[in-house]
Amino acid sequence: MAITGKTTVTGIIGWPVSHSLSPVLHNAAFQALGLDWIYVPFPVAPERLAEGIAGLKSVGVAGFSVTIPHKVAIIPLLDQVTPEAELIGAVNTVVAREGKLTGYNTDGIGLIAAVRDKLSFDPAGKNILVLGAGGAARSAVVSLALAGAAGVTIANRSQDSAAALAQLVAARLPQTRFVTRGLDCLSDAGLMAGFDLVVNTTSVGMAGDSFPGLALSSLKPGGCLYDMVYAPPVTPLLAQARALGIPCANGFAMLVAQGEAAFRIWTGVTPPGGCMEGALAAVL
Ligand code: NAP
């Protein structure tokens, strides 16, 4: 579709931003729906974030995605954030309406959609092991708790980071029991037998690495595994799960689902089924 004076502009801010796959996702969906909208990458340096946001607001963009390193720093620059984004402490989607900027976090929405869709897994009442304590872990822990998880164990290389994350969320999400561990717990077969789902939120697997001694074979019968890593599509962790017959899926579905959620927030429309997935698969 040709860009005209009436085209609605959205985009993504990050530094760098040239590697982002989001323009592929969103422009494919705009085209599929015949919407006169466009999604553009905006490189915004960290020290120019406030200027960048003011500029986007003044030129009237309808909304934008937020990626590294701005997901946390943008919060004080927005007019409001959703309760979920506030709990996660990070924003990845902003909508501009009536001169006001509202921040959302769709990563957690993406994770819950992905485990429901790919693993038929409902977190309500379940006991879940989250590997990692960084930004992706934070969205996972909050969204799993909001979806009704009974227990979330956060296992991280740095146990201090795991403890800090648990402390942050425990007071706000009292219906879920939070426990923290070091990665050495992964070889504890008795402990592993208590989990319904393992979610890898670390970057382990991107370089062909894995979790040494992980007692995945001891996982609760019917237990499953979600690996947020999507490149490579089959990490050693996923290969281990597959070999054991454990239902598992990679981060591709979450990436698509968080994009679909952002698209819905801006346009009010759900992208046609398979549209974003197909566009992403073509470039990955
Ligand atoms: P981050 O904030 O930098 O956190 C990285 C986490 O990985 C930390 O918990 C870190 O542990 C752990 N880690 C890194 N290297 C490790 C190693 N060699 N052994 C053990 N643990 C290690 O990064 P993030 O934003 O959370 O992102 C993490 C991963 O999630 C990335 O691969 C990213 O692509 C993926 N992700 C996927 C999606 C999706 O849509 N599929 C969305 C968001 C993120 P320490 O605290 O001990 O350093």
Short mmCIF file of C-alpha atoms and ligand atoms in Angstrom, two decimals:
data_model
loop_
_atom_site.label_atom_id
_atom_site.label_comp_id
_atom_site.label_asym_id
_atom_site.label_seq_id
_atom_site.Cartn_x
_atom_site.Cartn_y
_atom_site.Cartn_z
CA MET A 1 0.00 0.00 0.00
CA ALA A 2 1.34 3.45 -0.89
CA ILE A 3 2.21 5.84 1.93
CA THR A 4 0.08 8.97 1.77
CA GLY A 5 -0.60 11.98 3.97
CA LYS A 6 -3.28 9.89 5.68
CA THR A 7 -1.05 6.93 6.60
CA THR A 8 -1.01 6.16 10.33
CA VAL A 9 2.52 5.77 11.65
CA THR A 10 3.71 3.31 14.32
CA GLY A 11 7.20 1.99 14.96
CA ILE A 12 9.81 0.80 17.40
CA ILE A 13 12.37 2.65 19.49
CA GLY A 14 15.61 0.97 20.53
CA TRP A 15 19.39 1.37 20.41
CA PRO A 16 20.35 -0.31 18.20
CA VAL A 17 17.11 -1.15 16.43
CA SER A 18 18.27 -2.35 13.02
CA HIS A 19 18.20 -6.03 14.10
CA SER A 20 14.52 -5.87 15.17
CA LEU A 21 12.12 -8.32 13.55
CA SER A 22 9.08 -6.30 14.65
CA PRO A 23 8.77 -4.25 11.41
CA VAL A 24 8.40 -7.53 9.50
CA LEU A 25 5.62 -8.71 11.84
CA HIS A 26 3.57 -5.53 11.93
CA ASN A 27 3.90 -4.42 8.31
CA ALA A 28 2.83 -7.92 7.18
CA ALA A 29 -0.29 -7.64 9.33
CA PHE A 30 -1.12 -4.09 8.14
CA GLN A 31 -0.84 -5.29 4.55
CA ALA A 32 -2.88 -8.44 5.15
CA LEU A 33 -5.71 -6.34 6.62
CA GLY A 34 -5.40 -3.57 3.98
CA LEU A 35 -4.83 -1.00 6.74
CA ASP A 36 -3.23 2.31 5.75
CA TRP A 37 -0.71 2.00 8.57
CA ILE A 38 3.07 1.65 8.62
CA TYR A 39 5.63 0.48 11.21
CA VAL A 40 9.06 2.14 11.15
CA PRO A 41 12.31 1.57 13.11
CA PHE A 42 13.39 4.63 15.13
CA PRO A 43 16.94 4.44 16.51
CA VAL A 44 16.88 6.46 19.76
CA ALA A 45 20.10 6.76 21.80
CA PRO A 46 19.67 6.31 25.58
CA GLU A 47 20.71 9.90 26.36
CA ARG A 48 18.10 11.20 23.89
CA LEU A 49 15.17 9.10 25.08
CA ALA A 50 13.14 12.01 26.50
CA GLU A 51 13.66 14.01 23.30
CA GLY A 52 12.76 10.97 21.20
CA ILE A 53 9.50 10.38 23.09
CA ALA A 54 8.53 14.06 22.89
CA GLY A 55 9.24 13.98 19.14
CA LEU A 56 7.10 10.89 18.53
CA LYS A 57 4.29 12.44 20.57
CA SER A 58 4.46 15.72 18.68
CA VAL A 59 4.38 14.13 15.22
CA GLY A 60 1.33 12.12 16.21
CA VAL A 61 2.40 8.46 15.96
CA ALA A 62 -0.42 6.10 16.98
CA GLY A 63 1.89 4.00 19.11
CA PHE A 64 5.25 2.28 19.19
CA SER A 65 7.15 -0.72 20.51
CA VAL A 66 9.98 -0.31 22.98
CA THR A 67 13.07 -2.48 22.99
CA ILE A 68 16.47 -2.63 24.68
CA PRO A 69 17.71 -0.44 26.38
CA HIS A 70 14.57 1.67 26.91
CA LYS A 71 12.03 -0.75 28.44
CA VAL A 72 12.57 0.45 32.03
CA ALA A 73 13.84 4.01 31.46
CA ILE A 74 10.73 4.98 29.47
CA ILE A 75 8.31 4.49 32.38
CA PRO A 76 8.70 7.96 34.01
CA LEU A 77 8.26 9.56 30.57
CA LEU A 78 4.79 8.08 30.06
CA ASP A 79 1.45 9.46 31.27
CA GLN A 80 0.37 6.07 32.64
CA VAL A 81 1.24 2.37 32.60
CA THR A 82 -1.01 -0.66 33.02
CA PRO A 83 -0.92 -2.46 36.39
CA GLU A 84 0.78 -5.46 34.72
CA ALA A 85 3.52 -3.30 33.16
CA GLU A 86 3.99 -1.56 36.48
CA LEU A 87 4.43 -4.92 38.25
CA ILE A 88 6.84 -6.13 35.59
CA GLY A 89 8.67 -2.81 35.81
CA ALA A 90 9.11 -2.63 32.03
CA VAL A 91 7.14 -1.41 29.01
CA ASN A 92 7.40 -2.88 25.51
CA THR A 93 4.35 -1.25 23.90
CA VAL A 94 3.10 2.34 24.01
CA VAL A 95 -0.20 3.66 22.66
CA ALA A 96 -0.82 7.38 22.04
CA ARG A 97 -4.40 8.52 22.51
CA GLU A 98 -5.74 12.04 22.98
CA GLY A 99 -2.23 13.34 23.59
CA LYS A 100 -1.51 10.79 26.35
CA LEU A 101 1.00 7.94 26.25
CA THR A 102 0.05 4.65 27.94
CA GLY A 103 2.62 1.88 28.48
CA TYR A 104 1.84 -1.85 28.29
CA ASN A 105 3.91 -4.99 28.58
CA THR A 106 2.82 -7.70 26.13
CA ASP A 107 5.69 -10.17 26.81
CA GLY A 108 3.73 -11.84 29.62
CA ILE A 109 0.58 -11.94 27.47
CA GLY A 110 2.72 -13.56 24.77
CA LEU A 111 4.09 -16.21 27.12
CA ILE A 112 0.68 -17.19 28.48
CA ALA A 113 -0.77 -17.34 24.94
CA ALA A 114 2.19 -19.46 23.77
CA VAL A 115 2.00 -22.06 26.57
CA ARG A 116 -1.79 -22.28 26.17
CA ASP A 117 -1.58 -22.60 22.40
CA LYS A 118 1.52 -24.78 21.94
CA LEU A 119 1.42 -26.88 25.14
CA SER A 120 -2.29 -26.72 26.08
CA PHE A 121 -1.00 -25.56 29.47
CA ASP A 122 -3.12 -23.52 31.89
CA PRO A 123 -0.95 -22.00 34.67
CA ALA A 124 -3.87 -21.87 37.17
CA GLY A 125 -3.04 -23.91 40.26
CA LYS A 126 0.25 -25.18 38.80
CA ASN A 127 3.79 -25.34 40.16
CA ILE A 128 6.26 -23.77 37.73
CA LEU A 129 10.05 -23.56 37.51
CA VAL A 130 11.37 -20.37 35.89
CA LEU A 131 15.02 -20.47 34.83
CA GLY A 132 16.54 -16.97 34.96
CA ALA A 133 15.92 -13.72 36.82
CA GLY A 134 16.42 -11.02 34.16
CA GLY A 135 13.87 -8.93 32.27
CA ALA A 136 12.21 -11.86 30.50
CA ALA A 137 11.98 -13.77 33.79
CA ARG A 138 10.27 -10.82 35.42
CA SER A 139 7.52 -10.73 32.79
CA ALA A 140 7.19 -14.53 33.03
CA VAL A 141 6.96 -14.59 36.81
CA VAL A 142 4.37 -11.80 36.95
CA SER A 143 2.22 -13.17 34.14
CA LEU A 144 2.29 -16.75 35.46
CA ALA A 145 1.29 -15.50 38.91
CA LEU A 146 -1.47 -13.31 37.44
CA ALA A 147 -2.68 -16.38 35.51
CA GLY A 148 -3.12 -18.16 38.85
CA ALA A 149 0.06 -20.23 39.29
CA ALA A 150 0.11 -21.79 42.79
CA GLY A 151 3.90 -21.77 43.02
CA VAL A 152 6.77 -20.23 41.07
CA THR A 153 10.36 -21.29 41.75
CA ILE A 154 12.94 -18.88 40.31
CA ALA A 155 16.28 -20.60 39.67
CA ASN A 156 19.12 -18.38 38.52
CA ARG A 157 22.90 -18.45 38.14
CA SER A 158 23.07 -15.44 40.46
CA GLN A 159 20.84 -16.43 43.37
CA ASP A 160 20.86 -12.83 44.64
CA SER A 161 19.06 -11.69 41.47
CA ALA A 162 16.51 -14.48 41.92
CA ALA A 163 15.92 -13.42 45.54
CA ALA A 164 15.58 -9.75 44.54
CA LEU A 165 12.99 -10.65 41.89
CA ALA A 166 11.00 -12.85 44.28
CA GLN A 167 11.02 -10.15 46.94
CA LEU A 168 9.80 -7.59 44.45
CA VAL A 169 6.79 -9.60 43.30
CA ALA A 170 5.88 -11.64 46.39
CA ALA A 171 4.28 -8.78 48.31
CA ARG A 172 2.18 -7.74 45.29
CA LEU A 173 1.11 -11.25 44.23
CA PRO A 174 0.36 -13.00 47.52
CA GLN A 175 -1.75 -15.78 46.01
CA THR A 176 1.41 -17.36 44.51
CA ARG A 177 4.17 -18.97 46.58
CA PHE A 178 7.62 -17.82 45.39
CA VAL A 179 10.80 -19.80 46.07
CA THR A 180 14.33 -19.01 44.87
CA ARG A 181 17.23 -21.33 44.08
CA GLY A 182 20.62 -21.50 42.44
CA LEU A 183 21.02 -23.50 39.22
CA ASP A 184 22.51 -26.39 41.21
CA CYS A 185 18.94 -27.32 42.17
CA LEU A 186 18.32 -28.50 38.60
CA SER A 187 19.98 -31.87 39.27
CA ASP A 188 17.66 -32.53 42.24
CA ALA A 189 15.30 -35.20 40.89
CA GLY A 190 12.95 -34.91 43.89
CA LEU A 191 12.58 -31.16 43.36
CA MET A 192 12.07 -31.50 39.59
CA ALA A 193 9.29 -34.04 40.21
CA GLY A 194 7.18 -31.23 41.69
CA PHE A 195 7.02 -29.04 38.57
CA ASP A 196 4.25 -28.98 35.96
CA LEU A 197 6.14 -26.60 33.67
CA VAL A 198 9.73 -25.41 33.19
CA VAL A 199 10.22 -22.05 31.45
CA ASN A 200 13.69 -21.05 30.24
CA THR A 201 13.93 -17.27 30.25
CA THR A 202 17.75 -17.14 30.08
CA SER A 203 19.86 -16.76 26.96
CA VAL A 204 21.24 -20.28 27.57
CA GLY A 205 20.78 -22.23 24.34
CA MET A 206 21.42 -19.35 21.94
CA ALA A 207 25.05 -20.44 21.61
CA GLY A 208 24.32 -24.18 21.71
CA ASP A 209 24.88 -24.30 25.48
CA SER A 210 22.65 -26.02 28.02
CA PHE A 211 22.05 -26.57 31.74
CA PRO A 212 24.51 -29.24 32.93
CA GLY A 213 22.95 -31.97 35.06
CA LEU A 214 19.34 -30.86 34.46
CA ALA A 215 17.15 -33.75 35.69
CA LEU A 216 14.45 -33.18 33.11
CA SER A 217 13.56 -36.88 33.07
CA SER A 218 12.29 -36.49 36.67
CA LEU A 219 9.74 -33.81 35.73
CA LYS A 220 6.20 -34.50 36.97
CA PRO A 221 4.36 -36.92 34.62
CA GLY A 222 2.62 -34.75 32.00
CA GLY A 223 4.99 -31.86 32.77
CA CYS A 224 6.15 -29.68 29.89
CA LEU A 225 8.83 -27.19 28.90
CA TYR A 226 8.79 -23.76 27.27
CA ASP A 227 12.06 -22.28 26.00
CA MET A 228 11.85 -18.53 25.23
CA VAL A 229 14.87 -18.84 22.93
CA TYR A 230 13.79 -18.97 19.26
CA ALA A 231 17.17 -18.89 17.48
CA PRO A 232 18.28 -21.62 17.08
CA PRO A 233 14.79 -23.13 16.81
CA VAL A 234 15.89 -26.29 18.62
CA THR A 235 18.17 -25.59 21.58
CA PRO A 236 19.94 -28.44 23.42
CA LEU A 237 17.29 -28.00 26.15
CA LEU A 238 14.48 -28.56 23.65
CA ALA A 239 16.37 -31.49 22.11
CA GLN A 240 16.65 -33.06 25.60
CA ALA A 241 12.91 -32.58 26.21
CA ARG A 242 12.01 -34.01 22.81
CA ALA A 243 14.20 -37.07 23.38
CA LEU A 244 12.35 -37.69 26.65
CA GLY A 245 8.94 -37.24 25.04
CA ILE A 246 8.24 -34.10 27.10
CA PRO A 247 5.87 -31.66 25.35
CA CYS A 248 7.91 -28.54 24.55
CA ALA A 249 8.02 -25.44 22.35
CA ASN A 250 10.47 -22.67 21.47
CA GLY A 251 10.11 -18.88 21.86
CA PHE A 252 8.74 -18.31 18.36
CA ALA A 253 5.09 -18.49 19.46
CA MET A 254 5.70 -16.01 22.30
CA LEU A 255 7.43 -13.59 19.94
CA VAL A 256 4.45 -13.72 17.59
CA ALA A 257 1.85 -13.54 20.38
CA GLN A 258 3.44 -10.49 22.03
CA GLY A 259 3.44 -8.78 18.61
CA GLU A 260 -0.20 -9.72 18.02
CA ALA A 261 -1.12 -8.28 21.42
CA ALA A 262 0.63 -4.98 20.63
CA PHE A 263 -1.09 -4.86 17.23
CA ARG A 264 -4.49 -5.32 18.94
CA ILE A 265 -3.70 -2.53 21.41
CA TRP A 266 -2.98 -0.06 18.58
CA THR A 267 -5.57 -1.06 16.00
CA GLY A 268 -8.27 -2.87 17.97
CA VAL A 269 -7.99 -5.68 15.40
CA THR A 270 -6.40 -9.14 15.69
CA PRO A 271 -4.00 -9.92 12.82
CA PRO A 272 -5.26 -12.71 10.53
CA GLY A 273 -4.24 -16.15 11.86
CA GLY A 274 -0.77 -17.21 10.72
CA CYS A 275 0.03 -13.83 9.13
CA MET A 276 2.71 -12.65 11.57
CA GLU A 277 3.94 -16.21 12.07
CA GLY A 278 4.43 -16.69 8.33
CA ALA A 279 6.21 -13.35 7.89
CA LEU A 280 8.55 -14.14 10.77
CA ALA A 281 9.24 -17.69 9.64
CA ALA A 282 10.23 -16.32 6.23
CA VAL A 283 12.99 -14.17 7.71
CA LEU A 284 14.23 -16.41 10.53
P1 NAP B 1 18.65 -10.39 30.69
O1 NAP B 1 17.77 -9.44 31.44
O2 NAP B 1 20.02 -9.98 30.31
O3 NAP B 1 18.75 -11.73 31.61
C1 NAP B 1 19.57 -12.80 31.22
C2 NAP B 1 19.32 -14.01 32.13
O4 NAP B 1 20.06 -15.13 31.60
C3 NAP B 1 19.82 -13.82 33.58
O5 NAP B 1 18.97 -14.53 34.44
C4 NAP B 1 21.22 -14.46 33.52
O6 NAP B 1 21.66 -14.95 34.77
C5 NAP B 1 20.95 -15.64 32.61
N1 NAP B 1 22.15 -16.14 31.95
C6 NAP B 1 22.85 -15.54 30.95
N2 NAP B 1 23.89 -16.33 30.59
C7 NAP B 1 23.84 -17.43 31.38
C8 NAP B 1 24.63 -18.61 31.47
N3 NAP B 1 25.68 -18.80 30.68
N4 NAP B 1 24.27 -19.56 32.36
C9 NAP B 1 23.20 -19.38 33.17
N5 NAP B 1 22.39 -18.29 33.12
C10 NAP B 1 22.72 -17.33 32.24
O7 NAP B 1 17.97 -10.87 29.34
P2 NAP B 1 16.38 -11.03 29.04
O8 NAP B 1 15.87 -9.77 28.45
O9 NAP B 1 15.76 -11.56 30.28
O10 NAP B 1 16.37 -12.12 27.87
C11 NAP B 1 16.76 -13.46 28.09
C12 NAP B 1 16.41 -14.36 26.92
O11 NAP B 1 15.01 -14.38 26.69
C13 NAP B 1 17.05 -13.93 25.58
O12 NAP B 1 17.50 -15.09 24.94
C14 NAP B 1 15.90 -13.32 24.82
O13 NAP B 1 16.06 -13.44 23.40
C15 NAP B 1 14.76 -14.20 25.30
N6 NAP B 1 13.46 -13.53 25.14
C16 NAP B 1 12.56 -14.09 24.27
C17 NAP B 1 11.32 -13.49 24.08
C18 NAP B 1 10.34 -14.11 23.13
O14 NAP B 1 9.38 -13.43 22.73
N7 NAP B 1 10.50 -15.37 22.74
C19 NAP B 1 10.99 -12.32 24.78
C20 NAP B 1 11.92 -11.78 25.70
C21 NAP B 1 13.16 -12.40 25.85
P3 NAP B 1 22.48 -13.96 35.79
O15 NAP B 1 21.46 -13.11 36.48
O16 NAP B 1 23.17 -14.91 36.72
O17 NAP B 1 23.44 -13.17 34.95
#
